[in-house]
Amino acid sequence: MEVEISGGVPQGSVVGPLLWNATFDSVLKMPLPQGAKLPGFADDTLLVVSSKTVEELEALANYALRLVEDRISNLSLQIAADKIEAVLFTQKYKHGTPNIEVGGKTILLTKKMTYLGMIIDGSLFFKEHMQSASAKAEMISTQLARIMPNVGGPREDRRRLLSSVVHSVLLYGAPSWAHTLNGLTSFLVM
């Protein structure tokens, strides 16, 4: 039986990540206009554009997106426009809404986005991320606590393992959101 494969790398491929990195590296290292950056991790790419006005932001973001889209299409790859999320980070109470387009499709702005497992909201307070992480940690803690009696009870080493798993879930991405706790530290210490 023959199956025609038009693109991609099989999941679990040993050389797949290496081939992806070699291919996509040219996109991540491409020169972009000042005010635009393109960080990425594996196949999760993030275009960060900063500007003083919404009009400048719109022009710069659309220009940078066209450059990225051209580079990606030159690699015979496509951008999944339906998976794109866009969030406007601003401290202004009143602001316009930039019109962002990729591949002729308008990208709607949302109040939050998920990137590398973190929920990032427009205010950068990470409130929803904290709620999600604490709910996930509670669920994991409950599930692990249920199996404790089946493995000989809560000995110290098992409690330490349970604690470290819960801490890992709670502290995921802490370098990104820890600054939001600065106002609370004096309250928490007292």
GROMACS .gro file of C-alpha atoms in nm:
model
  190
    1MET     CA    1   0.000   0.000   0.000
    2GLU     CA    2   0.136   0.339  -0.098
    3VAL     CA    3   0.047   0.664   0.074
    4GLU     CA    4   0.135   0.997  -0.077
    5ILE     CA    5   0.269   1.246   0.177
    6SER     CA    6   0.250   1.609   0.071
    7GLY     CA    7   0.447   1.749   0.365
    8GLY     CA    8   0.530   1.730   0.728
    9VAL     CA    9   0.731   1.498   0.945
   10PRO     CA   10   0.585   1.193   1.117
   11GLN     CA   11   0.510   1.244   1.488
   12GLY     CA   12   0.780   1.088   1.702
   13SER     CA   13   1.039   1.105   1.426
   14VAL     CA   14   1.394   1.102   1.562
   15VAL     CA   15   1.529   1.353   1.310
   16GLY     CA   16   1.203   1.550   1.277
   17PRO     CA   17   1.288   1.819   1.535
   18LEU     CA   18   1.637   1.861   1.390
   19LEU     CA   19   1.502   1.897   1.036
   20TRP     CA   20   1.240   2.145   1.159
   21ASN     CA   21   1.502   2.354   1.340
   22ALA     CA   22   1.731   2.357   1.037
   23THR     CA   23   1.443   2.462   0.812
   24PHE     CA   24   1.267   2.713   1.036
   25ASP     CA   25   1.584   2.875   1.170
   26SER     CA   26   1.595   3.103   0.865
   27VAL     CA   27   1.254   3.241   0.963
   28LEU     CA   28   1.350   3.309   1.324
   29LYS     CA   29   1.676   3.478   1.225
   30MET     CA   30   1.534   3.692   0.945
   31PRO     CA   31   1.583   4.068   0.976
   32LEU     CA   32   1.271   4.253   1.084
   33PRO     CA   33   1.203   4.625   1.110
   34GLN     CA   34   1.282   4.802   1.437
   35GLY     CA   35   1.007   4.740   1.691
   36ALA     CA   36   0.938   4.385   1.571
   37LYS     CA   37   1.081   4.064   1.719
   38LEU     CA   38   1.019   3.702   1.633
   39PRO     CA   39   1.092   3.463   1.920
   40GLY     CA   40   1.000   3.100   1.879
   41PHE     CA   41   1.009   2.766   2.053
   42ALA     CA   42   0.976   2.453   1.840
   43ASP     CA   43   0.687   2.535   1.605
   44ASP     CA   44   0.530   2.802   1.831
   45THR     CA   45   0.628   3.137   1.688
   46LEU     CA   46   0.537   3.473   1.836
   47LEU     CA   47   0.557   3.807   1.658
   48VAL     CA   48   0.598   4.089   1.910
   49VAL     CA   49   0.548   4.439   1.772
   50SER     CA   50   0.574   4.757   1.975
   51SER     CA   51   0.489   5.110   1.876
   52LYS     CA   52   0.373   5.440   2.024
   53THR     CA   53   0.048   5.467   1.827
   54VAL     CA   54  -0.210   5.216   1.708
   55GLU     CA   55  -0.166   5.334   1.349
   56GLU     CA   56   0.211   5.271   1.359
   57LEU     CA   57   0.147   4.937   1.529
   58GLU     CA   58  -0.093   4.828   1.257
   59ALA     CA   59   0.145   4.926   0.976
   60LEU     CA   60   0.449   4.767   1.142
   61ALA     CA   61   0.266   4.447   1.240
   62ASN     CA   62   0.119   4.395   0.893
   63TYR     CA   63   0.456   4.466   0.727
   64ALA     CA   64   0.640   4.225   0.959
   65LEU     CA   65   0.370   3.960   0.909
   66ARG     CA   66   0.405   3.990   0.530
   67LEU     CA   67   0.782   3.942   0.561
   68VAL     CA   68   0.736   3.636   0.782
   69GLU     CA   69   0.462   3.496   0.560
   70ASP     CA   70   0.681   3.537   0.249
   71ARG     CA   71   0.974   3.363   0.417
   72ILE     CA   72   0.754   3.078   0.535
   73SER     CA   73   0.594   3.032   0.193
   74ASN     CA   74   0.943   3.025   0.035
   75LEU     CA   75   1.004   2.717   0.252
   76SER     CA   76   0.687   2.562   0.103
   77LEU     CA   77   0.513   2.594   0.440
   78GLN     CA   78   0.184   2.764   0.525
   79ILE     CA   79   0.067   2.974   0.816
   80ALA     CA   80  -0.247   2.839   0.981
   81ALA     CA   81  -0.437   3.169   0.999
   82ASP     CA   82  -0.719   3.008   1.197
   83LYS     CA   83  -0.474   2.931   1.482
   84ILE     CA   84  -0.339   3.286   1.510
   85GLU     CA   85  -0.416   3.478   1.828
   86ALA     CA   86  -0.352   3.850   1.869
   87VAL     CA   87  -0.361   4.053   2.189
   88LEU     CA   88  -0.310   4.427   2.229
   89PHE     CA   89  -0.105   4.519   2.536
   90THR     CA   90  -0.158   4.880   2.633
   91GLN     CA   91  -0.188   5.094   2.943
   92LYS     CA   92  -0.417   5.342   2.769
   93TYR     CA   93  -0.779   5.343   2.874
   94LYS     CA   94  -0.902   5.450   2.530
   95HIS     CA   95  -0.730   5.326   2.219
   96GLY     CA   96  -0.807   5.228   1.863
   97THR     CA   97  -0.809   4.875   1.733
   98PRO     CA   98  -0.542   4.779   1.481
   99ASN     CA   99  -0.648   4.585   1.171
  100ILE     CA  100  -0.408   4.289   1.152
  101GLU     CA  101  -0.411   4.064   0.845
  102VAL     CA  102  -0.240   3.738   0.752
  103GLY     CA  103  -0.289   3.581   0.413
  104GLY     CA  104  -0.576   3.816   0.335
  105LYS     CA  105  -0.762   3.714   0.652
  106THR     CA  106  -0.830   3.962   0.931
  107ILE     CA  107  -0.705   3.849   1.270
  108LEU     CA  108  -0.942   3.946   1.549
  109LEU     CA  109  -0.793   4.081   1.868
  110THR     CA  110  -0.869   3.883   2.181
  111LYS     CA  111  -0.834   3.971   2.549
  112LYS     CA  112  -0.600   3.678   2.611
  113MET     CA  113  -0.388   3.422   2.433
  114THR     CA  114  -0.217   3.098   2.518
  115TYR     CA  115   0.153   3.070   2.436
  116LEU     CA  116   0.369   2.778   2.548
  117GLY     CA  117   0.106   2.673   2.799
  118MET     CA  118   0.072   3.015   2.961
  119ILE     CA  119  -0.242   3.225   2.944
  120ILE     CA  120  -0.136   3.582   2.873
  121ASP     CA  121  -0.397   3.854   2.913
  122GLY     CA  122  -0.390   4.209   2.780
  123SER     CA  123  -0.319   4.354   3.124
  124LEU     CA  124  -0.019   4.121   3.183
  125PHE     CA  125  -0.148   4.041   3.533
  126PHE     CA  126  -0.171   3.667   3.449
  127LYS     CA  127  -0.481   3.632   3.667
  128GLU     CA  128  -0.644   3.371   3.443
  129HIS     CA  129  -0.315   3.179   3.415
  130MET     CA  130  -0.293   3.167   3.796
  131GLN     CA  131  -0.651   3.042   3.824
  132SER     CA  132  -0.591   2.777   3.560
  133ALA     CA  133  -0.261   2.664   3.715
  134SER     CA  134  -0.408   2.641   4.065
  135ALA     CA  135  -0.707   2.439   3.939
  136LYS     CA  136  -0.472   2.207   3.749
  137ALA     CA  137  -0.244   2.170   4.053
  138GLU     CA  138  -0.544   2.091   4.275
  139MET     CA  139  -0.665   1.827   4.031
  140ILE     CA  140  -0.321   1.665   4.008
  141SER     CA  141  -0.280   1.676   4.385
  142THR     CA  142  -0.617   1.508   4.434
  143GLN     CA  143  -0.539   1.238   4.179
  144LEU     CA  144  -0.198   1.165   4.327
  145ALA     CA  145  -0.337   1.167   4.682
  146ARG     CA  146  -0.591   0.903   4.578
  147ILE     CA  147  -0.321   0.658   4.476
  148MET     CA  148  -0.111   0.714   4.791
  149PRO     CA  149  -0.295   0.451   4.999
  150ASN     CA  150  -0.237   0.200   4.717
  151VAL     CA  151   0.140   0.246   4.729
  152GLY     CA  152   0.193   0.214   5.104
  153GLY     CA  153   0.061   0.541   5.239
  154PRO     CA  154   0.202   0.892   5.258
  155ARG     CA  155   0.567   0.833   5.353
  156GLU     CA  156   0.791   1.139   5.356
  157ASP     CA  157   0.951   1.066   5.019
  158ARG     CA  158   0.609   1.021   4.858
  159ARG     CA  159   0.477   1.342   5.013
  160ARG     CA  160   0.787   1.521   4.885
  161LEU     CA  161   0.722   1.384   4.534
  162LEU     CA  162   0.358   1.497   4.550
  163SER     CA  163   0.467   1.840   4.669
  164SER     CA  164   0.728   1.880   4.394
  165VAL     CA  165   0.477   1.788   4.122
  166VAL     CA  166   0.225   2.040   4.253
  167HIS     CA  167   0.495   2.309   4.286
  168SER     CA  168   0.606   2.249   3.927
  169VAL     CA  169   0.254   2.304   3.799
  170LEU     CA  170   0.198   2.613   4.014
  171LEU     CA  171   0.534   2.775   3.929
  172TYR     CA  172   0.529   2.705   3.555
  173GLY     CA  173   0.641   3.021   3.376
  174ALA     CA  174   0.718   3.205   3.703
  175PRO     CA  175   0.987   3.428   3.547
  176SER     CA  176   0.716   3.571   3.322
  177TRP     CA  177   0.449   3.637   3.584
  178ALA     CA  178   0.641   3.679   3.911
  179HIS     CA  179   0.653   4.059   3.870
  180THR     CA  180   0.278   4.070   3.927
  181LEU     CA  181   0.334   3.957   4.287
  182ASN     CA  182   0.555   4.256   4.374
  183GLY     CA  183   0.262   4.457   4.507
  184LEU     CA  184   0.150   4.161   4.717
  185THR     CA  185   0.480   4.068   4.881
  186SER     CA  186   0.449   4.312   5.170
  187PHE     CA  187   0.095   4.186   5.229
  188LEU     CA  188   0.202   3.823   5.212
  189VAL     CA  189   0.504   3.868   5.442
  190MET     CA  190   0.312   4.036   5.727
   0.00000   0.00000   0.00000
